[in-house]
Short mmCIF file of C-alpha atoms in Angstrom, two decimals:
data_model
loop_
_atom_site.label_atom_id
_atom_site.label_comp_id
_atom_site.label_asym_id
_atom_site.label_seq_id
_atom_site.Cartn_x
_atom_site.Cartn_y
_atom_site.Cartn_z
CA MET A 1 22.30 2.80 170.17
CA ALA A 2 21.87 0.38 167.25
CA GLY A 3 22.20 3.26 164.80
CA GLY A 4 18.63 4.25 164.06
CA GLY A 5 17.17 0.93 162.98
CA ALA A 6 17.31 -2.66 164.19
CA ALA A 7 15.62 -6.01 163.69
CA LEU A 8 12.79 -6.55 166.19
CA SER A 9 14.30 -9.90 167.22
CA GLU A 10 17.56 -8.15 168.19
CA VAL A 11 15.71 -5.44 170.13
CA LEU A 12 13.85 -8.10 172.13
CA ASP A 13 17.08 -10.06 172.63
CA VAL A 14 18.85 -7.02 174.12
CA ALA A 15 15.79 -6.22 176.28
CA GLU A 16 15.83 -9.71 177.74
CA ARG A 17 19.57 -10.28 178.10
CA GLY A 18 21.18 -6.85 178.21
CA LEU A 19 18.94 -4.64 180.31
CA HIS A 20 19.03 -4.38 184.11
CA PRO A 21 16.50 -5.27 185.18
CA PRO A 22 15.72 -7.40 182.11
CA LEU A 23 12.40 -7.15 180.26
CA SER A 24 10.41 -10.17 179.18
CA ALA A 25 9.31 -10.43 175.56
CA ALA A 26 5.80 -9.39 176.59
CA GLU A 27 7.03 -6.35 178.52
CA ALA A 28 9.34 -5.32 175.69
CA THR A 29 6.53 -5.72 173.16
CA GLU A 30 4.29 -3.44 175.22
CA ALA A 31 7.08 -0.85 175.35
CA VAL A 32 7.51 -1.08 171.56
CA ASP A 33 3.76 -0.60 171.06
CA ALA A 34 3.86 2.48 173.29
CA ALA A 35 6.79 3.93 171.33
CA VAL A 36 5.00 3.32 168.01
CA ALA A 37 1.77 4.85 169.38
CA ALA A 38 3.74 7.92 170.43
CA SER A 39 5.20 8.17 166.90
CA VAL A 40 8.71 7.86 168.26
CA VAL A 41 9.51 4.76 166.20
CA VAL A 42 7.94 3.08 163.17
CA GLY A 43 8.21 -0.30 161.56
CA GLY A 44 11.11 -0.61 159.18
CA ARG A 45 13.51 -2.94 157.32
CA PRO A 46 12.50 -5.75 154.96
CA LEU A 47 12.35 -8.03 158.00
CA PRO A 48 10.26 -7.04 161.03
CA GLY A 49 12.14 -4.21 162.64
CA LEU A 50 12.04 -0.74 164.12
CA THR A 51 13.46 2.60 163.09
CA PHE A 52 13.15 6.11 164.48
CA ARG A 53 10.69 8.37 162.73
CA HIS A 54 13.35 11.09 162.56
CA PRO A 55 17.13 10.93 163.17
CA LEU A 56 16.93 13.89 165.56
CA VAL A 57 14.67 11.85 167.83
CA ARG A 58 17.26 9.09 167.84
CA LEU A 59 20.06 11.54 168.64
CA THR A 60 18.06 13.08 171.47
CA CYS A 61 17.44 9.65 173.01
CA TYR A 62 21.07 8.64 172.56
CA ASP A 63 22.37 11.86 174.12
CA GLY A 64 20.16 11.18 177.13
CA LEU A 65 22.09 8.00 177.95
CA SER A 66 25.10 8.14 180.25
CA ALA A 67 28.48 7.06 178.89
CA ALA A 68 28.40 3.95 181.07
CA ARG A 69 24.92 2.98 179.88
CA ARG A 70 25.88 3.50 176.23
CA ARG A 71 28.87 1.26 176.67
CA ARG A 72 26.73 -1.45 178.33
CA LEU A 73 24.09 -1.27 175.56
CA HIS A 74 26.67 -1.39 172.77
CA SER A 75 28.10 -4.48 174.44
CA ALA A 76 24.66 -6.08 174.79
CA TYR A 77 23.77 -5.31 171.18
CA ALA A 78 27.09 -6.77 169.98
CA GLU A 79 26.34 -9.98 171.92
CA ALA A 80 22.92 -10.20 170.26
CA VAL A 81 24.52 -9.78 166.82
CA LEU A 82 27.16 -12.41 167.64
CA ARG A 83 24.40 -14.87 168.49
CA ARG A 84 22.20 -14.14 165.48
CA ARG A 85 24.50 -13.03 162.63
CA PRO A 86 28.17 -13.50 163.52
CA GLU A 87 29.20 -12.74 159.91
CA ALA A 88 28.19 -9.05 160.37
CA VAL A 89 31.78 -7.97 161.01
CA ASP A 90 31.13 -4.26 160.31
CA THR A 91 28.37 -4.10 162.91
CA LEU A 92 30.44 -6.06 165.39
CA ALA A 93 33.53 -3.90 164.81
CA SER A 94 31.51 -0.76 165.45
CA HIS A 95 29.69 -1.86 168.59
CA LEU A 96 32.56 -3.76 170.19
CA SER A 97 34.75 -0.68 169.70
CA ARG A 98 32.16 1.55 171.37
CA ALA A 99 31.87 -0.99 174.15
CA ASP A 100 35.67 -0.91 174.52
CA ASP A 101 35.66 -4.70 174.21
CA PRO A 102 39.08 -6.35 173.60
CA ARG A 103 37.51 -8.37 170.79
CA ALA A 104 37.09 -5.14 168.81
CA THR A 105 40.58 -5.46 167.33
CA GLN A 106 39.74 -8.79 165.70
CA TYR A 107 36.56 -7.47 164.10
CA LEU A 108 38.09 -4.13 163.11
CA ARG A 109 40.80 -6.04 161.25
CA GLU A 110 38.25 -8.32 159.55
CA ALA A 111 36.04 -5.38 158.63
CA ALA A 112 39.00 -3.40 157.26
CA GLU A 113 40.22 -6.33 155.17
CA ARG A 114 36.74 -7.00 153.81
CA ALA A 115 36.23 -3.34 152.89
CA ALA A 116 39.66 -3.19 151.24
CA ALA A 117 38.89 -6.32 149.19
CA LEU A 118 35.66 -4.67 148.00
CA CYS A 119 37.54 -1.41 147.20
CA ALA A 120 35.42 0.41 149.80
CA ASN A 121 38.50 2.48 150.47
CA ASP A 122 37.08 5.19 152.72
CA THR A 123 35.51 2.56 154.97
CA ALA A 124 38.67 0.44 155.02
CA ASP A 125 40.78 3.48 155.89
CA ARG A 126 38.45 4.38 158.77
CA TYR A 127 38.62 0.87 160.20
CA TYR A 128 42.40 0.68 159.82
CA ALA A 129 42.86 4.08 161.49
CA GLU A 130 40.73 3.03 164.47
CA LEU A 131 42.50 -0.31 164.69
CA ILE A 132 45.93 1.39 164.72
CA THR A 133 44.80 3.73 167.50
CA ARG A 134 43.56 0.79 169.56
CA LEU A 135 46.74 -1.26 168.98
CA ASP A 136 48.97 1.71 169.81
CA ALA A 137 47.07 2.13 173.09
CA LEU A 138 47.62 -1.56 173.83
CA ALA A 139 51.34 -1.29 172.90
CA ALA A 140 50.67 -4.01 170.35
CA ASP A 141 52.28 -4.47 166.95
CA ALA A 142 50.45 -1.96 164.75
CA ALA A 143 53.18 -1.80 162.09
CA ARG A 144 51.67 -4.44 159.82
CA VAL A 145 48.28 -2.79 160.06
CA ARG A 146 49.95 0.46 159.00
CA ILE A 147 51.37 -1.34 155.97
CA ASP A 148 47.88 -2.50 155.01
CA ARG A 149 46.47 0.98 155.54
CA GLY A 150 49.24 2.39 153.37
CA ALA A 151 48.03 0.20 150.50
CA VAL A 152 44.50 1.58 150.86
CA LEU A 153 45.73 5.18 150.98
CA ARG A 154 47.87 4.57 147.89
CA ARG A 155 44.84 3.25 146.03
CA MET A 156 42.97 6.43 146.97
CA ALA A 157 45.88 8.49 145.54
CA ARG A 158 46.54 9.95 149.02
CA TYR A 159 50.26 9.43 148.50
CA ASP A 160 51.59 11.83 151.13
CA GLU A 161 49.47 10.19 153.82
CA ALA A 162 50.40 6.72 152.59
CA ALA A 163 54.11 7.58 152.74
CA ALA A 164 53.75 8.96 156.26
CA VAL A 165 51.93 5.84 157.48
CA LEU A 166 54.48 3.54 155.87
CA ARG A 167 57.40 5.49 157.33
CA GLU A 168 55.83 4.97 160.76
CA ALA A 169 55.55 1.25 160.00
CA LEU A 170 59.19 1.08 158.93
CA ASP A 171 60.35 2.92 162.06
CA ASP A 172 58.23 0.62 164.22
CA MET A 173 59.68 -2.48 162.54
CA ALA A 174 63.18 -1.12 163.14
CA ARG A 175 62.46 -0.45 166.83
CA ARG A 176 61.14 -3.98 167.25
CA GLY A 177 64.12 -5.48 165.43
CA ASP A 178 61.91 -7.16 162.81
CA PRO A 179 64.12 -7.52 159.68
CA ASP A 180 61.40 -9.16 157.59
CA GLY A 181 58.97 -6.41 158.48
CA GLN A 182 61.54 -3.80 157.50
CA VAL A 183 61.94 -5.37 154.04
CA LEU A 184 58.17 -5.40 153.57
CA ALA A 185 57.60 -1.84 154.78
CA ALA A 186 60.51 -0.51 152.69
CA ALA A 187 59.12 -2.19 149.56
CA ARG A 188 55.63 -0.79 150.09
CA LEU A 189 57.02 2.67 150.84
CA THR A 190 59.15 2.52 147.69
CA GLU A 191 56.09 1.93 145.54
CA VAL A 192 54.37 4.97 147.00
CA LEU A 193 57.50 7.06 146.44
CA ALA A 194 57.51 5.91 142.81
CA LYS A 195 54.14 7.63 142.37
CA HIS A 196 55.92 10.87 143.30
CA ARG A 197 58.88 9.78 141.16
CA ALA A 198 61.10 9.92 144.27
CA THR A 199 63.17 7.15 142.74
CA ASP A 200 66.49 7.95 144.43
CA GLU A 201 64.99 7.55 147.88
CA GLY A 202 63.23 4.38 146.75
CA GLU A 203 66.45 2.86 145.45
CA ALA A 204 68.18 3.73 148.72
CA LEU A 205 65.42 2.01 150.72
CA LEU A 206 65.58 -1.18 148.68
CA HIS A 207 69.36 -1.21 148.95
CA ARG A 208 69.27 -0.66 152.70
CA TYR A 209 66.58 -3.28 153.37
CA PRO A 210 67.23 -6.21 151.00
CA PRO A 211 65.74 -9.68 151.57
CA GLY A 212 68.04 -12.24 153.12
CA PRO A 213 68.27 -16.02 152.76
CA ASP A 214 65.67 -16.54 155.51
CA THR A 215 63.24 -13.82 154.40
CA PRO A 216 59.74 -15.26 153.83
CA ALA A 217 58.85 -15.85 150.17
CA LEU A 218 55.90 -13.43 150.36
CA THR A 219 58.13 -10.59 151.49
CA VAL A 220 60.75 -11.37 148.82
CA ALA A 221 57.98 -11.38 146.21
CA THR A 222 56.97 -7.90 147.39
CA HIS A 223 60.51 -6.49 147.33
CA HIS A 224 61.35 -7.28 143.70
CA PRO A 225 58.24 -5.72 142.07
CA ALA A 226 59.05 -2.49 143.88
CA GLY A 227 62.45 -2.53 142.20
CA ALA A 228 60.79 -3.19 138.85
CA VAL A 229 58.48 -0.19 139.33
CA LEU A 230 61.46 2.09 140.01
CA LYS A 231 63.22 0.98 136.84
CA PHE A 232 60.02 1.36 134.84
CA VAL A 233 59.18 4.93 135.83
CA THR A 234 62.73 6.05 134.99
CA GLY A 235 62.47 4.56 131.49
CA GLN A 236 64.80 1.60 132.12
CA TYR A 237 62.40 -0.88 130.55
CA GLU A 238 64.81 -3.76 129.98
CA ALA A 239 66.00 -3.50 133.59
CA ALA A 240 62.37 -3.33 134.74
CA HIS A 241 61.63 -6.50 132.80
CA ALA A 242 64.59 -8.27 134.41
CA ARG A 243 63.43 -7.26 137.91
CA ALA A 244 59.91 -8.41 137.08
CA ARG A 245 61.27 -11.79 135.99
CA THR A 246 62.99 -12.09 139.36
CA ALA A 247 59.69 -11.13 141.01
CA GLN A 248 57.96 -13.94 139.10
CA GLN A 249 60.48 -16.47 140.37
CA ALA A 250 59.94 -15.23 143.92
CA ALA A 251 56.15 -15.40 143.50
CA ASP A 252 56.36 -19.03 142.41
CA ALA A 253 57.72 -19.88 145.86
CA VAL A 254 54.82 -18.27 147.73
CA PRO A 255 52.34 -20.76 149.18
CA GLY A 256 48.59 -20.23 149.23
CA SER A 257 46.22 -17.99 147.32
CA GLY A 258 48.50 -14.96 147.50
CA ARG A 259 50.75 -16.56 144.91
CA ARG A 260 48.35 -15.82 142.06
CA GLY A 261 48.15 -12.14 142.83
CA LEU A 262 51.93 -11.84 142.97
CA LEU A 263 52.28 -13.75 139.71
CA ALA A 264 49.73 -11.50 138.02
CA ARG A 265 51.66 -8.46 139.16
CA ALA A 266 55.05 -9.79 138.05
CA LEU A 267 53.74 -10.89 134.65
CA GLY A 268 51.84 -7.64 134.17
CA MET A 269 54.99 -5.64 134.85
CA GLN A 270 56.89 -7.82 132.40
CA ALA A 271 54.28 -7.20 129.73
CA THR A 272 54.30 -3.43 130.26
CA SER A 273 58.10 -3.24 130.23
CA LEU A 274 58.40 -5.42 127.12
CA GLY A 275 55.87 -3.30 125.26
CA LEU A 276 57.71 -0.07 125.97
CA ALA A 277 61.05 -1.69 125.21
CA GLY A 278 59.76 -2.36 121.69
CA ARG A 279 59.29 -6.10 122.24
CA LEU A 280 55.58 -6.09 121.53
CA SER A 281 55.43 -9.66 120.27
CA GLU A 282 56.63 -10.83 123.71
CA ALA A 283 54.46 -8.40 125.67
CA ARG A 284 51.07 -9.83 124.69
CA PRO A 285 51.82 -13.44 125.81
CA ALA A 286 53.01 -12.12 129.18
CA ALA A 287 49.78 -10.13 129.58
CA ASP A 288 47.70 -13.14 128.53
CA LEU A 289 49.46 -15.22 131.22
CA ALA A 290 48.84 -12.51 133.82
CA LEU A 291 45.10 -12.14 133.18
CA PRO A 292 43.80 -15.47 134.58
CA HIS A 293 45.95 -15.04 137.70
CA ALA A 294 44.57 -11.52 138.24
CA GLU A 295 40.99 -12.69 137.68
CA ALA A 296 41.39 -15.65 140.02
CA TYR A 297 42.96 -13.51 142.73
CA GLY A 298 40.18 -10.95 142.41
CA ASP A 299 42.35 -7.86 142.80
CA GLN A 300 40.74 -5.25 140.58
CA GLU A 301 43.77 -2.97 140.72
CA LEU A 302 45.84 -5.79 139.24
CA LEU A 303 43.19 -6.43 136.60
CA VAL A 304 43.31 -2.79 135.52
CA THR A 305 47.09 -3.06 135.03
CA VAL A 306 46.84 -6.23 132.96
CA LEU A 307 43.96 -4.92 130.86
CA SER A 308 45.91 -1.72 130.20
CA VAL A 309 48.72 -3.81 128.70
CA GLN A 310 46.29 -5.77 126.56
CA ARG A 311 44.64 -2.55 125.43
CA GLU A 312 47.97 -1.08 124.38
CA HIS A 313 48.96 -4.25 122.54
CA ALA A 314 45.66 -4.28 120.66
CA ARG A 315 46.10 -0.61 119.73
CA ARG A 316 49.61 -0.94 118.37
CA SER A 317 48.63 -4.11 116.54
CA GLY A 318 45.83 -2.19 114.83
CA ARG A 319 42.92 -3.97 116.53
CA LEU A 320 41.27 -0.72 117.51
CA ALA A 321 37.77 -2.05 118.24
CA GLU A 322 39.28 -4.62 120.63
CA ALA A 323 41.45 -1.91 122.19
CA VAL A 324 38.40 0.27 122.89
CA SER A 325 36.47 -2.64 124.39
CA THR A 326 39.40 -3.58 126.64
CA GLY A 327 39.96 0.06 127.56
CA ARG A 328 36.34 0.49 128.61
CA ARG A 329 36.56 -2.58 130.83
CA ALA A 330 39.77 -1.24 132.39
CA LEU A 331 38.05 2.11 133.01
CA ARG A 332 35.06 0.48 134.73
CA LEU A 333 37.37 -1.49 137.01
CA ALA A 334 39.51 1.57 137.74
CA GLU A 335 36.39 3.47 138.77
CA HIS A 336 35.49 0.63 141.12
CA THR A 337 38.92 0.60 142.77
CA GLY A 338 38.43 4.22 143.79
CA ASP A 339 41.83 5.35 142.48
CA PRO A 340 41.19 8.69 140.71
CA THR A 341 44.63 8.68 139.08
CA ALA A 342 44.03 5.28 137.46
CA VAL A 343 40.64 6.49 136.23
CA ALA A 344 42.15 9.61 134.65
CA PHE A 345 44.90 7.54 133.00
CA GLU A 346 42.40 5.09 131.49
CA ARG A 347 40.24 7.95 130.22
CA ALA A 348 43.25 9.57 128.58
CA ASN A 349 44.05 6.34 126.76
CA LEU A 350 40.45 5.92 125.63
CA ALA A 351 40.51 9.48 124.29
CA GLU A 352 43.50 8.65 122.10
CA LEU A 353 41.82 5.48 120.83
CA HIS A 354 38.75 7.47 119.80
CA LEU A 355 41.05 9.90 117.98
CA LEU A 356 42.50 7.03 115.95
CA LEU A 357 38.94 6.11 115.01
CA ARG A 358 38.17 9.78 114.18
CA GLU A 359 35.46 9.80 116.83
CA PHE A 360 36.26 13.33 117.88
CA ALA A 361 33.34 14.05 120.20
CA GLU A 362 34.00 10.90 122.24
CA ALA A 363 37.73 11.65 122.31
CA GLU A 364 37.23 15.19 123.56
CA GLY A 365 34.72 14.10 126.19
CA GLN A 366 37.05 11.48 127.66
CA ALA A 367 40.09 13.79 127.54
CA ARG A 368 38.36 16.75 129.17
CA THR A 369 36.96 14.52 131.90
CA ALA A 370 40.45 13.08 132.51
CA VAL A 371 41.92 16.58 132.87
CA ARG A 372 39.06 17.66 135.12
CA GLU A 373 39.58 14.62 137.35
CA THR A 374 43.25 15.45 137.85
CA GLY A 375 42.29 19.01 138.85
CA GLU A 376 45.18 21.27 139.71
CA ARG A 377 47.15 18.45 141.27
CA ALA A 378 50.41 17.26 139.73
CA GLU A 379 49.70 13.54 139.93
CA TRP A 380 51.55 10.85 137.96
CA CYS A 381 48.59 10.70 135.53
CA THR A 382 48.49 14.47 134.92
CA PRO A 383 50.87 14.60 131.89
CA TYR A 384 48.96 11.78 130.17
CA ALA A 385 45.61 13.52 130.62
CA LEU A 386 46.95 16.89 129.43
CA ALA A 387 48.73 15.34 126.43
CA ALA A 388 45.56 13.45 125.42
CA LEU A 389 43.47 16.64 125.45
CA ALA A 390 46.23 18.47 123.55
CA ARG A 391 46.16 15.79 120.83
CA VAL A 392 42.40 16.19 120.51
CA LEU A 393 42.77 19.94 120.08
CA ILE A 394 45.61 19.47 117.57
CA ARG A 395 43.52 17.13 115.43
CA THR A 396 40.34 19.23 115.65
CA GLY A 397 42.00 22.62 115.29
CA GLY A 398 40.97 23.81 118.74
CA PRO A 399 43.02 26.40 120.68
CA GLY A 400 45.10 25.80 123.77
CA ALA A 401 47.16 22.72 122.83
CA ALA A 402 50.52 24.46 123.31
CA GLU A 403 49.61 25.62 126.82
CA LEU A 404 48.45 22.15 127.81
CA LEU A 405 51.67 20.59 126.54
CA ALA A 406 53.79 23.17 128.33
CA ARG A 407 52.19 22.24 131.65
CA ALA A 408 52.36 18.52 130.84
CA GLY A 409 56.06 18.83 130.04
CA GLU A 410 56.79 20.60 133.32
CA VAL A 411 55.01 17.93 135.38
CA ALA A 412 56.50 15.00 133.46
CA GLY A 413 59.99 16.45 133.72
CA ALA A 414 59.67 17.13 137.44
CA GLN A 415 58.42 13.60 138.04
CA GLY A 416 61.13 11.99 135.92
CA ASP A 417 58.57 9.78 134.17
CA GLU A 418 60.24 8.91 130.86
CA GLN A 419 57.08 7.48 129.32
CA ALA A 420 55.15 10.66 130.13
CA VAL A 421 58.00 12.77 128.74
CA HIS A 422 57.80 10.73 125.52
CA GLU A 423 54.04 11.28 125.24
CA VAL A 424 54.49 15.03 125.61
CA ARG A 425 57.38 15.17 123.13
CA THR A 426 55.51 13.33 120.38
CA ALA A 427 52.38 15.43 120.90
CA ARG A 428 54.47 18.63 120.76
CA ALA A 429 56.23 17.42 117.60
CA GLU A 430 52.87 16.77 115.94
CA LEU A 431 51.73 20.29 116.85
CA LEU A 432 54.92 21.80 115.43
CA LEU A 433 54.58 19.83 112.19
CA ARG A 434 51.01 21.02 111.74
CA GLU A 435 52.21 24.58 112.33
CA ASP A 436 54.85 24.10 109.58
CA ARG A 437 57.75 24.22 112.03
CA PRO A 438 59.52 20.96 111.14
CA ARG A 439 62.98 22.00 112.33
CA GLU A 440 61.60 22.70 115.79
CA ALA A 441 59.90 19.31 115.66
CA LEU A 442 63.30 17.71 115.05
CA VAL A 443 64.60 19.41 118.19
CA ALA A 444 61.56 18.25 120.18
CA LEU A 445 62.15 14.63 119.12
CA ALA A 446 65.91 14.62 119.63
CA GLY A 447 67.02 11.54 121.57
CA ASP A 448 63.51 10.04 121.73
CA SER A 449 63.18 6.50 120.38
CA GLY A 450 59.85 5.55 121.96
CA PRO A 451 56.76 4.16 120.21
CA GLY A 452 55.45 6.37 117.41
CA THR A 453 58.55 8.56 117.18
CA ALA A 454 60.05 7.23 113.92
CA PRO A 455 57.22 8.25 111.53
CA LEU A 456 57.07 11.74 113.09
CA LEU A 457 60.84 12.05 112.78
CA ALA A 458 60.66 11.04 109.13
CA TRP A 459 57.97 13.67 108.49
CA ALA A 460 60.08 16.32 110.22
CA HIS A 461 63.06 15.52 107.98
CA LEU A 462 60.89 15.45 104.86
CA LEU A 463 59.27 18.81 105.61
CA SER A 464 62.72 20.23 106.44
CA GLY A 465 63.84 19.41 102.89
CA ARG A 466 65.67 16.15 103.63
CA ALA A 467 63.62 13.71 101.58
CA GLU A 468 66.39 11.12 101.17
CA HIS A 469 66.90 10.94 104.93
CA ALA A 470 63.12 10.65 105.38
CA VAL A 471 63.05 7.67 103.02
CA ARG A 472 65.81 5.93 104.98
CA LEU A 473 64.11 6.51 108.33
CA ALA A 474 60.72 5.41 107.04
CA SER A 475 62.22 2.30 105.41
CA GLN A 476 63.89 1.30 108.67
CA GLU A 477 60.61 1.82 110.52
CA THR A 478 58.64 -0.33 108.04
CA VAL A 479 61.05 -3.22 108.66
CA ARG A 480 60.91 -2.79 112.43
CA ALA A 481 57.14 -2.31 112.62
CA GLU A 482 56.45 -5.27 110.35
CA GLN A 483 58.66 -7.54 112.44
CA ALA A 484 57.10 -6.28 115.68
CA GLY A 485 53.54 -6.51 114.41
CA GLU A 486 52.91 -2.79 115.04
CA ARG A 487 50.50 -2.20 112.19
CA LEU A 488 49.51 1.36 113.04
CA SER A 489 53.13 2.45 112.91
CA LEU A 490 53.56 0.44 109.71
CA THR A 491 50.70 2.36 108.08
CA GLU A 492 52.27 5.66 109.10
CA ALA A 493 55.73 4.60 107.88
CA TYR A 494 54.30 3.59 104.48
CA THR A 495 52.60 6.98 104.21
CA VAL A 496 55.62 9.15 104.98
CA ARG A 497 57.89 7.02 102.77
CA ALA A 498 55.43 7.42 99.91
CA ALA A 499 55.38 11.20 100.37
CA ALA A 500 59.20 11.30 100.48
CA LEU A 501 59.44 9.20 97.30
CA ALA A 502 56.99 11.54 95.59
CA THR A 503 59.10 14.52 96.66
CA LEU A 504 62.12 12.86 95.02
CA GLY A 505 60.14 12.43 91.79
CA ARG A 506 59.85 8.65 92.09
CA GLU A 507 56.17 8.73 91.23
CA ARG A 508 55.64 5.04 90.46
CA ALA A 509 57.25 3.86 93.71
CA ALA A 510 55.32 6.53 95.62
CA HIS A 511 52.03 5.41 94.05
CA GLU A 512 52.69 1.80 95.05
CA GLU A 513 53.61 2.82 98.58
CA PHE A 514 50.49 4.96 98.98
CA GLY A 515 48.51 1.94 97.79
CA ARG A 516 50.07 -0.27 100.47
CA ALA A 517 49.32 2.32 103.15
CA ALA A 518 45.70 2.76 102.03
CA ALA A 519 45.10 -1.01 101.83
CA LEU A 520 46.49 -1.60 105.32
CA ALA A 521 44.52 1.30 106.81
CA ALA A 522 41.32 -0.06 105.26
CA GLU A 523 42.05 -3.64 106.34
CA LEU A 524 42.58 -2.82 110.02
CA PRO A 525 40.44 -0.52 109.84
CA TYR A 526 42.36 2.60 110.89
CA PRO A 527 40.24 5.67 110.01
CA ALA A 528 42.79 8.30 111.08
CA GLY A 529 45.48 6.53 109.08
CA ALA A 530 43.20 6.22 106.03
CA SER A 531 42.45 9.94 106.17
CA ALA A 532 46.16 10.81 106.38
CA VAL A 533 46.98 8.52 103.44
CA ALA A 534 44.24 10.04 101.29
CA GLU A 535 45.39 13.59 102.07
CA ALA A 536 49.06 12.79 101.45
CA ALA A 537 48.32 10.95 98.21
CA ALA A 538 46.33 13.92 96.88
CA ALA A 539 49.07 16.45 97.68
CA ASP A 540 51.52 17.86 95.15
CA TRP A 541 54.82 16.92 96.76
CA GLY A 542 56.77 18.74 94.07
CA ALA A 543 55.28 22.06 95.18
CA THR A 544 56.37 24.20 98.10
CA GLY A 545 54.12 24.56 101.11
CA THR A 546 52.93 20.94 101.24
CA GLY A 547 52.32 20.17 104.89
CA PHE A 548 51.83 17.41 107.42
CA PRO A 549 48.67 15.42 106.62
CA GLY A 550 45.93 14.26 108.97
#
């Protein structure tokens, strides 16, 4: 009944207090000796204990007990554990449940919360599911437990199940007339819907269930980040930043330890939105403010988000070694959270970092693993993984990049993820430039003003025979990148402007510009940029057929 192994002290405790008739310690010891002599049980555990020699023996013995006797023994064993190690909430949850003891709900909740905090998601989900069943049978309020279970299912990337559980919670809150619960459930459901890019439904939910003047601060601080997420996934980065600022103000009003987690989330969302809005100099301070809150709160999912922002800032600032180190830490934490989509996303980003360092084997390994982890599913991370592998193949000359980008584009477009669409567009434009199809690259980049677009656009104009326009675009990008501190983009802008100047016959200015690009690439260091500069500088830009370098 104990599960195959138990401490000897607990076995003797149950024999004395839980059996009818009870056994004295001496009688129980004789029975143990007989069982050992018969090779039914053996000594086990670091502390003195007993375990069955074979699990089939244990199952045979267990099956021989009546249902009533099992229930009585589970109850007796739970009482022994309560006396000797009351902190063993998992053991108590299991045995009190099997004993059909009313106290089971308390320990199931504690066990579920502990497992969730440790990112033991499968275990947490099992406890939450059993707790919900028990509460439903008691006609108790299971809605808030469903909300907590929804968070675990979301972390496991089981979005359909999470949405179903949260819809049940929302319906239950509505039936009970709990307005605060409705706001909370709607916010949590909205965040799950955002993973499917069901943003219209999410917006409708937030509009229908807004916080009121008497809504608790914790619930208000959950509502506003959900709104920020919706704005973010649809590419409205300034609006996402504004909602995240409101979320920060709401978090400041939350009492207790939960405040730090909410602050970390609000600041992390601000940092991400600022970075993609082109306000990189403001993004890093926000991420730096978020990190200690996330570390103090201990939420590894939050830490992954904050570290991802810091990784991206380091990359665009040209601190590639720091970006790789931060990215590896984010990947380790993502693996621990148990969210396969976060793991695939972090791997895809690491792959692109290794490309910038011209570490092609590492880049391909991370990218292929990311694609394999997404499988055939169309998750939110799928376009990023496919685009990362496509970039590797583009840079190494491998086949299949176009097919990968076609699938990535379909998924990103269906999801409405503007950042993913941007990643696919820029990767496709690079492929077209390398295939000497610059006019098609211009079409691919039309209307895209995201990070990394300007240098590619300048190359497309240059290779389409519009050198003057390429100079203007590259000059504008050098000013912007220098002001923003985006040194990788600055290197690339120097390089394309130099090539355009050489095409126009302005050899001295081109030579100086190539020198600036080479010096910056060496200073960072930026191996992929240095290689592109060297190739472009060696080309004869007055001849026909000169192509995209790198």
